[in-house]
PDB file of C-alpha atoms in Angstrom:
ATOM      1  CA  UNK A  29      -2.492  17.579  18.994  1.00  0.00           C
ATOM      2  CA  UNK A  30      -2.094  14.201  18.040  1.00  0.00           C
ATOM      3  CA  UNK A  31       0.384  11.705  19.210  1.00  0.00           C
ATOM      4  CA  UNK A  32       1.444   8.014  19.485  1.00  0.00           C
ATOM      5  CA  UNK A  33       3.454   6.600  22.175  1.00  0.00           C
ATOM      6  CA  UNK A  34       5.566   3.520  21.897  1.00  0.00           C
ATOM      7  CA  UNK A  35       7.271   3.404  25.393  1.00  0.00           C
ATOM      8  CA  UNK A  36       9.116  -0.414  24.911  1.00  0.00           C
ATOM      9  CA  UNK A  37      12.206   0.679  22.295  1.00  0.00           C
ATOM     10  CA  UNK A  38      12.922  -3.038  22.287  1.00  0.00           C
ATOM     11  CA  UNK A  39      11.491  -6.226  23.680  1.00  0.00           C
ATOM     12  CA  UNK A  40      13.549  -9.810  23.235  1.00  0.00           C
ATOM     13  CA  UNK A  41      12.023 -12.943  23.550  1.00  0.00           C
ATOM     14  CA  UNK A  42      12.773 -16.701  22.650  1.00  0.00           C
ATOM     15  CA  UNK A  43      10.542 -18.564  20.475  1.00  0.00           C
ATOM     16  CA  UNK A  44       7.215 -19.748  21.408  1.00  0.00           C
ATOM     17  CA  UNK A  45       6.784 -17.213  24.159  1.00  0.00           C
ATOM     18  CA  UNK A  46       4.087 -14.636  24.010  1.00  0.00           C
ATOM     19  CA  UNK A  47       4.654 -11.185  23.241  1.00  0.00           C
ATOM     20  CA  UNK A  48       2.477  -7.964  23.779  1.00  0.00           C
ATOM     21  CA  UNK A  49       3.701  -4.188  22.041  1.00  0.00           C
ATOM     22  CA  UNK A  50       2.046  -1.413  23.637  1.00  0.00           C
ATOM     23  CA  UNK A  51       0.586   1.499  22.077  1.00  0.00           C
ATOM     24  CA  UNK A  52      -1.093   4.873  23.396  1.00  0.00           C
ATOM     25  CA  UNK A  53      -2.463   7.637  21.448  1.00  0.00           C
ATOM     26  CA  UNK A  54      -3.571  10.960  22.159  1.00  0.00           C
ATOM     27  CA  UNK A  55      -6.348  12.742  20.239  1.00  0.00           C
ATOM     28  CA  UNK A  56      -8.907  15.563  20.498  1.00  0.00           C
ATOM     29  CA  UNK A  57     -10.873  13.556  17.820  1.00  0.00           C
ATOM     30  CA  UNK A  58     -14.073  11.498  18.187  1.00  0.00           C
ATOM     31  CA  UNK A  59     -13.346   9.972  14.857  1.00  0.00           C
ATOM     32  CA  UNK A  60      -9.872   8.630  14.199  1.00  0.00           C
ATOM     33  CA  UNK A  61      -8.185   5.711  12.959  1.00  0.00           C
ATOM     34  CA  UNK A  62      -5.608   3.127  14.208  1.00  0.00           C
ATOM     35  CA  UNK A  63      -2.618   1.332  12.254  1.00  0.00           C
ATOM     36  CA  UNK A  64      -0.074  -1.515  12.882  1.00  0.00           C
ATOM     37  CA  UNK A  65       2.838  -1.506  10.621  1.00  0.00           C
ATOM     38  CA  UNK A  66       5.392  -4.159  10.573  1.00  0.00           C
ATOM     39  CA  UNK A  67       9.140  -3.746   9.105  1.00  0.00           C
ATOM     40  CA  UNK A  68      11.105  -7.124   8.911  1.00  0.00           C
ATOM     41  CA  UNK A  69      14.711  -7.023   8.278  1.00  0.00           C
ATOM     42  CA  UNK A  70      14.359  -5.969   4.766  1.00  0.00           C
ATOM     43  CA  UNK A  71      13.050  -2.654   5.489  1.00  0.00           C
ATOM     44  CA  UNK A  72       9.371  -2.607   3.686  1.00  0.00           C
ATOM     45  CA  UNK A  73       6.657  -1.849   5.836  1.00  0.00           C
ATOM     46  CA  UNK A  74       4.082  -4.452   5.658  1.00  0.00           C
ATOM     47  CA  UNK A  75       0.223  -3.183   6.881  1.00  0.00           C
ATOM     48  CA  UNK A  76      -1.236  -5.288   9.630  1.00  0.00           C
ATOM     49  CA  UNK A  77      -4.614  -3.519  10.561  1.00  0.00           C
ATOM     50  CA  UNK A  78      -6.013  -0.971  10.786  1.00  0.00           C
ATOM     51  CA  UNK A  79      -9.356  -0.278  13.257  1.00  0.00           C
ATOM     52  CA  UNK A  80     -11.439   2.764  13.532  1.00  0.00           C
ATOM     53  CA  UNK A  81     -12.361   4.553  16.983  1.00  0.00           C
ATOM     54  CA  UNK A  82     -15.987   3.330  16.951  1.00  0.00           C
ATOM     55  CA  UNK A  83     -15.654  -0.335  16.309  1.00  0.00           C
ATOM     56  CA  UNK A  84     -13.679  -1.688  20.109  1.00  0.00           C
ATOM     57  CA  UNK A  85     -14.496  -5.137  19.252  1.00  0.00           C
ATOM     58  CA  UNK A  86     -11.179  -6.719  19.738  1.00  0.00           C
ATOM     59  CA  UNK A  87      -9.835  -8.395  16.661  1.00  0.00           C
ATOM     60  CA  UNK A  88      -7.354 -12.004  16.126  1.00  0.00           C
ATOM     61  CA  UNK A  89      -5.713 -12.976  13.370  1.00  0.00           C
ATOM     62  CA  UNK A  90      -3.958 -15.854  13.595  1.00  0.00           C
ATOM     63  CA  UNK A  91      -1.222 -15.868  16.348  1.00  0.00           C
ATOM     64  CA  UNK A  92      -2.037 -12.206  16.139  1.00  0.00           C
ATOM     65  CA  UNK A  93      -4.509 -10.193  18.455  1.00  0.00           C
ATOM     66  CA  UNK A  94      -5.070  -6.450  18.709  1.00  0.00           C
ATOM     67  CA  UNK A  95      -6.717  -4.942  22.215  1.00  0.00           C
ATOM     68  CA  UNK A  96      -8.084  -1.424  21.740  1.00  0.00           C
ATOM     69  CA  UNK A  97      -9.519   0.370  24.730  1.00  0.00           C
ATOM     70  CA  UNK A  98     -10.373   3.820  24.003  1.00  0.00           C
ATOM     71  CA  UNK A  99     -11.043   4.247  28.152  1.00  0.00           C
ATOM     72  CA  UNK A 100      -7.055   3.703  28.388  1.00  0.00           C
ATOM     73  CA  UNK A 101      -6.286   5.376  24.349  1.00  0.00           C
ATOM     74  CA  UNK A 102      -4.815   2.243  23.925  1.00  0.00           C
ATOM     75  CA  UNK A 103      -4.476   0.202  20.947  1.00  0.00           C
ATOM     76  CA  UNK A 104      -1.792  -2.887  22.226  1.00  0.00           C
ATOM     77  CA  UNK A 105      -0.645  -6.176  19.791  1.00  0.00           C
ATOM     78  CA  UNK A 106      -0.235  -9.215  20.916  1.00  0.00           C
ATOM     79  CA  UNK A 107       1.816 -12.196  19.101  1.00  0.00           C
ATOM     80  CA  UNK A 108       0.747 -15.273  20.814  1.00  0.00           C
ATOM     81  CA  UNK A 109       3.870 -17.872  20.452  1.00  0.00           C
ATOM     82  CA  UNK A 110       6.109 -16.061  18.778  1.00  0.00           C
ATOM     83  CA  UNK A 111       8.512 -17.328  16.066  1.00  0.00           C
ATOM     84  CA  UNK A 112      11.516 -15.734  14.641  1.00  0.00           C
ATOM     85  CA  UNK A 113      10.356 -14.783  11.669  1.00  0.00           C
ATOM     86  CA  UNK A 114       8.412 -12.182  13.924  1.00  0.00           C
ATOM     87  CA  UNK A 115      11.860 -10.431  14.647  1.00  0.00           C
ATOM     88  CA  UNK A 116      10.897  -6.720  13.178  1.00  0.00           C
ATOM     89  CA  UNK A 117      10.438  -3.153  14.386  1.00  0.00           C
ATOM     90  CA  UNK A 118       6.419  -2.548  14.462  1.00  0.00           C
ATOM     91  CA  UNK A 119       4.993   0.847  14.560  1.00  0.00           C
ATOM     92  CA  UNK A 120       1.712   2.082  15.682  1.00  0.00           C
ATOM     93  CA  UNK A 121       0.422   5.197  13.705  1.00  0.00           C
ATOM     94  CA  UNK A 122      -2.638   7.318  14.157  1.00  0.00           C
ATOM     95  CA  UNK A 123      -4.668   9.147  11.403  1.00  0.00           C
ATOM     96  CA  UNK A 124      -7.323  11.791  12.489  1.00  0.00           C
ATOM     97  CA  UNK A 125     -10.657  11.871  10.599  1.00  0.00           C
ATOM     98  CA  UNK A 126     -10.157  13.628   7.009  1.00  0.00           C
ATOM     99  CA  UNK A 127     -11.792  17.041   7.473  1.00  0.00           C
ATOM    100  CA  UNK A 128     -11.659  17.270  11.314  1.00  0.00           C
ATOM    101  CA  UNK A 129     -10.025  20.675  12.732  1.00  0.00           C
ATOM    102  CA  UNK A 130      -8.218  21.165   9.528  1.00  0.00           C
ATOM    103  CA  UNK A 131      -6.655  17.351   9.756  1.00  0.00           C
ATOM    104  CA  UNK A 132      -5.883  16.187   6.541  1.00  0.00           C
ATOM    105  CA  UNK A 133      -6.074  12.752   7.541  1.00  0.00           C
ATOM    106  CA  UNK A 134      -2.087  12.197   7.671  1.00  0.00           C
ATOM    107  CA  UNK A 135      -0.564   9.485   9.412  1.00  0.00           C
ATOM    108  CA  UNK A 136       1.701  10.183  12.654  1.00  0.00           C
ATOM    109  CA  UNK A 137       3.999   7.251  13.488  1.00  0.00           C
ATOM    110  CA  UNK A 138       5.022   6.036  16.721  1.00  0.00           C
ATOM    111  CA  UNK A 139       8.711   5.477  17.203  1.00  0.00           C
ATOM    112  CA  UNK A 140       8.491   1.509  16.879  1.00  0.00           C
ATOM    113  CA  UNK A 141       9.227  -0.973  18.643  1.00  0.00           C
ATOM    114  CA  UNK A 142      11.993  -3.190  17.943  1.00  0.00           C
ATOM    115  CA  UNK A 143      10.987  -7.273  18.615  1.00  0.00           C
ATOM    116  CA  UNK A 144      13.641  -9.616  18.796  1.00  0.00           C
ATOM    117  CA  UNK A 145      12.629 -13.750  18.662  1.00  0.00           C
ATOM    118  CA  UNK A 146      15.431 -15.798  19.558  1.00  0.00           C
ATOM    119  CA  UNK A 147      15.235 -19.267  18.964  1.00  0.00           C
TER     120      UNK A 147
ATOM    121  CA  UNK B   6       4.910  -5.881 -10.661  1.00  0.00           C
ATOM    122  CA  UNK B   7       5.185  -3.561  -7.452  1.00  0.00           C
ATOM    123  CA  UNK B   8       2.109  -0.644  -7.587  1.00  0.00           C
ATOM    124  CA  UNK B   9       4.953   1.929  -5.546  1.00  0.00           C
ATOM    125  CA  UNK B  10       8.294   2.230  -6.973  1.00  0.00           C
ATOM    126  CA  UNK B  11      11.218   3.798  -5.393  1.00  0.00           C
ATOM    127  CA  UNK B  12      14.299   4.567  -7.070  1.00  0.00           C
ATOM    128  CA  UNK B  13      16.992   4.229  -6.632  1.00  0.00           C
ATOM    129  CA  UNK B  14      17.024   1.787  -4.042  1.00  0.00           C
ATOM    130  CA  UNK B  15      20.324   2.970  -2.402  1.00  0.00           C
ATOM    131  CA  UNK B  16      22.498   5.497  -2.496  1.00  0.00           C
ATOM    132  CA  UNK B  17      25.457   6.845  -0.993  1.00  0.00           C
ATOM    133  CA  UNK B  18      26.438  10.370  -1.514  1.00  0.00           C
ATOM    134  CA  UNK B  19      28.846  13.052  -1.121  1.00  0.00           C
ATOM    135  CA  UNK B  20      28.171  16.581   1.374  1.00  0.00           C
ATOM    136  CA  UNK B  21      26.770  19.262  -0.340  1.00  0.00           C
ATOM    137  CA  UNK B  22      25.481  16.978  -3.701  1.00  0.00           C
ATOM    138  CA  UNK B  23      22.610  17.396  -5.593  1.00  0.00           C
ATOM    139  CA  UNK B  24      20.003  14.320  -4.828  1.00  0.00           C
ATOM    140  CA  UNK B  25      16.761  13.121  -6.739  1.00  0.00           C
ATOM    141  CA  UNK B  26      14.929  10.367  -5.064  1.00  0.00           C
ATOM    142  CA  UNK B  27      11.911   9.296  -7.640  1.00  0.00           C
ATOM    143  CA  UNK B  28       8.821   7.531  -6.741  1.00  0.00           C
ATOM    144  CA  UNK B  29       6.308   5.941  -9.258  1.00  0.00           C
ATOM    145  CA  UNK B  30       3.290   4.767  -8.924  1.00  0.00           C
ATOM    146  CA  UNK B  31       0.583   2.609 -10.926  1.00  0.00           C
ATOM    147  CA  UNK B  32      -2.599   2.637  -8.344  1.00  0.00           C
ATOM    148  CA  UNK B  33      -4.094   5.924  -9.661  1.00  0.00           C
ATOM    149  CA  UNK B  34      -3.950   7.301  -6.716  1.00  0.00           C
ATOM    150  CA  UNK B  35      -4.736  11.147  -6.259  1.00  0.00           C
ATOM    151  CA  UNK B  36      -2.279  11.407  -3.063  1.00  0.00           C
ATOM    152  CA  UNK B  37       1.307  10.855  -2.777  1.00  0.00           C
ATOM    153  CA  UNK B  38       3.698  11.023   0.134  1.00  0.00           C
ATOM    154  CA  UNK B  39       7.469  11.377   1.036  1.00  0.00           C
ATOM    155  CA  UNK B  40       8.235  10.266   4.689  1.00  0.00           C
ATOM    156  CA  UNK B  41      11.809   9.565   6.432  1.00  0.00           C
ATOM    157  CA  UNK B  42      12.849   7.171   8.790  1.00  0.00           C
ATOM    158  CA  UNK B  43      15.661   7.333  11.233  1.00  0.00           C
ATOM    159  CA  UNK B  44      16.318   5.167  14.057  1.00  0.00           C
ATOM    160  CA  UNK B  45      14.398   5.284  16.794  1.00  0.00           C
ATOM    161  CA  UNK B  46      12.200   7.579  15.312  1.00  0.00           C
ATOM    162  CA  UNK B  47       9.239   6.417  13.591  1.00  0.00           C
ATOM    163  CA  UNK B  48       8.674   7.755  10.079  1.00  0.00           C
ATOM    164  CA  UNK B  49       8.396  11.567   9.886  1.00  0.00           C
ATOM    165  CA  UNK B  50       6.541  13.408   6.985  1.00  0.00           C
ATOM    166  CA  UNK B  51       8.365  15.439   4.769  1.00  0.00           C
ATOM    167  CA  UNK B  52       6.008  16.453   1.884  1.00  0.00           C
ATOM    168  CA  UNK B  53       2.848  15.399   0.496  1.00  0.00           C
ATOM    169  CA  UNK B  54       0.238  16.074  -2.547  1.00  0.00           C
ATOM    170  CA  UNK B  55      -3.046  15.358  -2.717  1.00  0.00           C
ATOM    171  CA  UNK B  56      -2.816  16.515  -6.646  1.00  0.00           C
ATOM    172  CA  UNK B  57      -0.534  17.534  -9.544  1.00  0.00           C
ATOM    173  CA  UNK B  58      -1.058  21.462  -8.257  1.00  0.00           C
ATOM    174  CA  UNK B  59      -1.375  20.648  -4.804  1.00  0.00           C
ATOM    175  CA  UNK B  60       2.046  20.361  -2.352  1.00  0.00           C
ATOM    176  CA  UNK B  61       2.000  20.834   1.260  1.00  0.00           C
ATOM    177  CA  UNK B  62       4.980  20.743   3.840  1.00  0.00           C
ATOM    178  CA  UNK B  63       5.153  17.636   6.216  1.00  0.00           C
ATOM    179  CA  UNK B  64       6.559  17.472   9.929  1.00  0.00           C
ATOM    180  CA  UNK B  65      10.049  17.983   8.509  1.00  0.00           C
ATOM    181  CA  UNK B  66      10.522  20.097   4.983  1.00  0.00           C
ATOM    182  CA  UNK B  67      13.563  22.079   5.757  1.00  0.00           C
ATOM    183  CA  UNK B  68      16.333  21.025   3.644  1.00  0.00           C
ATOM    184  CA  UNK B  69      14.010  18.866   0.594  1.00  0.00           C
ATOM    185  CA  UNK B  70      12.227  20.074  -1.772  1.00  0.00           C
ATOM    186  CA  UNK B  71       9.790  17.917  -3.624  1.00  0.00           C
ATOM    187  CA  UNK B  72       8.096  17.894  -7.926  1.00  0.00           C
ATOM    188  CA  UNK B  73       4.677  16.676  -8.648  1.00  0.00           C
ATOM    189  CA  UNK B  74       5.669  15.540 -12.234  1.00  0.00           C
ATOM    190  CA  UNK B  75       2.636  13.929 -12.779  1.00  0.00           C
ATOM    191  CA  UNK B  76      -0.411  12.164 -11.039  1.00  0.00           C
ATOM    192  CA  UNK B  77       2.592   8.715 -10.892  1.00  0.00           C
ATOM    193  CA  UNK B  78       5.188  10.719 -10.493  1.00  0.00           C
ATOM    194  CA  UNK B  79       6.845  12.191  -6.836  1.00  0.00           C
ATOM    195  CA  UNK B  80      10.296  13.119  -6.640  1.00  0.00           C
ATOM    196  CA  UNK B  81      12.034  14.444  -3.271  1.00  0.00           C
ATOM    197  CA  UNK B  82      15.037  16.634  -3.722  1.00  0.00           C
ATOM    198  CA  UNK B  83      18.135  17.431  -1.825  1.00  0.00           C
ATOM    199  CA  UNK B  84      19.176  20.605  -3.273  1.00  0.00           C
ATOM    200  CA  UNK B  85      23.152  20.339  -0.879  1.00  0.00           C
ATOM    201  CA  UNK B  86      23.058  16.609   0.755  1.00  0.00           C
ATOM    202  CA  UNK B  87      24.373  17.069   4.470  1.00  0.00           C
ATOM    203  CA  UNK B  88      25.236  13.913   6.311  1.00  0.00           C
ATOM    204  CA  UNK B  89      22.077  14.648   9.104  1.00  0.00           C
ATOM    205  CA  UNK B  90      19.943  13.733   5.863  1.00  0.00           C
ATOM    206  CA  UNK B  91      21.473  10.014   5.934  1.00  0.00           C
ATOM    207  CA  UNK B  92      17.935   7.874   6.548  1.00  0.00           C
ATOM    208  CA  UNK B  93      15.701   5.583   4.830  1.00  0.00           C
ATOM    209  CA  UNK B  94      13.061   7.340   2.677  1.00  0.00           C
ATOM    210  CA  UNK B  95       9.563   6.390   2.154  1.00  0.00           C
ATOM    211  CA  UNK B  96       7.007   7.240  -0.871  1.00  0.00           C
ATOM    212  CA  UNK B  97       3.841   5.973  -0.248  1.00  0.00           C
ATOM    213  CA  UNK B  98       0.072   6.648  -2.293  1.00  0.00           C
ATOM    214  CA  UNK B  99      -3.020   7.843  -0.710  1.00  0.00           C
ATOM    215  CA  UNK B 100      -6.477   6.463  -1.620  1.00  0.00           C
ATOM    216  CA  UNK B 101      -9.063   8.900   0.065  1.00  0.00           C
ATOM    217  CA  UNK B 102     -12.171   6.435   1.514  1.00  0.00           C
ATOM    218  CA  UNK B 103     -14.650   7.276   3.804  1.00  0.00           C
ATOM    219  CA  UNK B 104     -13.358   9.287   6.465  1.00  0.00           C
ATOM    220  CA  UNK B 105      -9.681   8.449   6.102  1.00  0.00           C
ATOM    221  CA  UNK B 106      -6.911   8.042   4.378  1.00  0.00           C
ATOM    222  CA  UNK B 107      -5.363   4.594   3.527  1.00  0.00           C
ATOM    223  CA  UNK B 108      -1.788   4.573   2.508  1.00  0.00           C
ATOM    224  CA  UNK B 109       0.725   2.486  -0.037  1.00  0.00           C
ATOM    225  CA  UNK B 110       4.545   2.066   0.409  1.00  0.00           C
ATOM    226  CA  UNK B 111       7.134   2.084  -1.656  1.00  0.00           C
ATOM    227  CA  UNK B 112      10.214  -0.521  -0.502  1.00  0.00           C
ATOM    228  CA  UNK B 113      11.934   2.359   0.623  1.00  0.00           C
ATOM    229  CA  UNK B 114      15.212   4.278  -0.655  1.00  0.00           C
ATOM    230  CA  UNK B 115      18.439   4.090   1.471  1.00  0.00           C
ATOM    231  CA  UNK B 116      20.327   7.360   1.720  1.00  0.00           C
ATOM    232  CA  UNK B 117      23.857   7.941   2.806  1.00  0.00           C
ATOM    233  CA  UNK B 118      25.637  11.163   2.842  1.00  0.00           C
ATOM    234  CA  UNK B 119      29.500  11.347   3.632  1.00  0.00           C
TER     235      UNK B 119
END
């Protein structure tokens, strides 16, 4: 079965500090692919990447970096001096390869993390 | 314009009501999706439809019941609101690529029930 664990409920930091949001998955697939969500204050959800289980190559943008490690199932964000506009809850979600066992390709949601930047 | 429309945008509500959340879309998109959100929880399916004659149960379809109006058109039902159904609802598309499944979403529809 598939699942994505979000162990830190919420994290706090003040401004400028770095920041890193952990994410494991679990997955019987060879073929999946991985998500970062982010939901400001206003309540969309805003798509930050998304990285498929063969490509490991670790990927920046901007103050943001992602870290996926399939050895650990690990898929972890990092926000390199954070600012308060940064404050959000970001979720990790998982979607198995369309096809697969039956999958339908759905997307299963961590429970989100909740970041706080204080300035 | 925004391609995923949710309305309304809010609502608060009475136990036991009748409650039509609508979502419209303009991406063409074959797939549509109802998800809810509650704190602490993530976002949990409810329904989805990969077509007009196609509608599948989610993680969570006791209590909703959903209408494929047409290809834009999704609407999630609440046949007798209960208060445990207070939560912020999601529509979001589905483009089918390669191997997966990218998803749209709607700004999201704020639910009380009282």
């Amino acid at each position: 079965a598939q699942k994505v664990t979000q162990a830190q409920t919420e994290i706090s930091v003040v401004e400028k500090e770095d920041v890193t949001l952990d994410c494991v998955y679990e997955t019987r697939d060879t073929t999946y692919y991985l998500f970062w969500y982010k939901q400001p204050p206003s309540g969309e959800l805003v798509f930050l990447i998304r990285r498929n289980s063969f490509d490991e190559q670790n990927e920046i943008s901007g103050r943001y970096s992602w870290n996926f490690q399939k050895s650990t199932s690990s898929f972890n964000f990092t926000i390199t001096a954070s600012q308060v506009v940064d404050s959000a809850v970001y979720f990790c979600a998982l979607s198995e390869e369309e096809g697969y066992g039956g999958s339908q390709g759905n997307l299963i949601f961590g429970k989100g993390t909740k970041l706080s930047v204080k300035p | 314009d925004a391609d995923v429309t949710q309305t309304p945008r809010n609502r608060i509500t009475k136990t036991g009501k009748r409650i039509m959340l609508e979502c419209s879309q303009t991406k063409g998109h074959d797939r549509m999706y109802w998800y809810r959100q509650d704190p602490g929880l993530g976002l949990r399916l409810i329904y989805y439809s990969f077509d007009v004659k196609d509608i599948n149960k989610g993680e969570i379809s006791d209590g909703y019941s959903v209408s494929r109006q047409a290809q834009a058109k999704f609407s999630l039902s609440l046949e007798s609101a209960i208060p445990n159904q207070t939560a912020l609802y999601f529509c979001a598309t589905g483009a089918e690529l390669v191997g997966y499944n990218e998803q749209f979403f709607g700004p999201g529809t704020r639910l009380t029930v009282l």
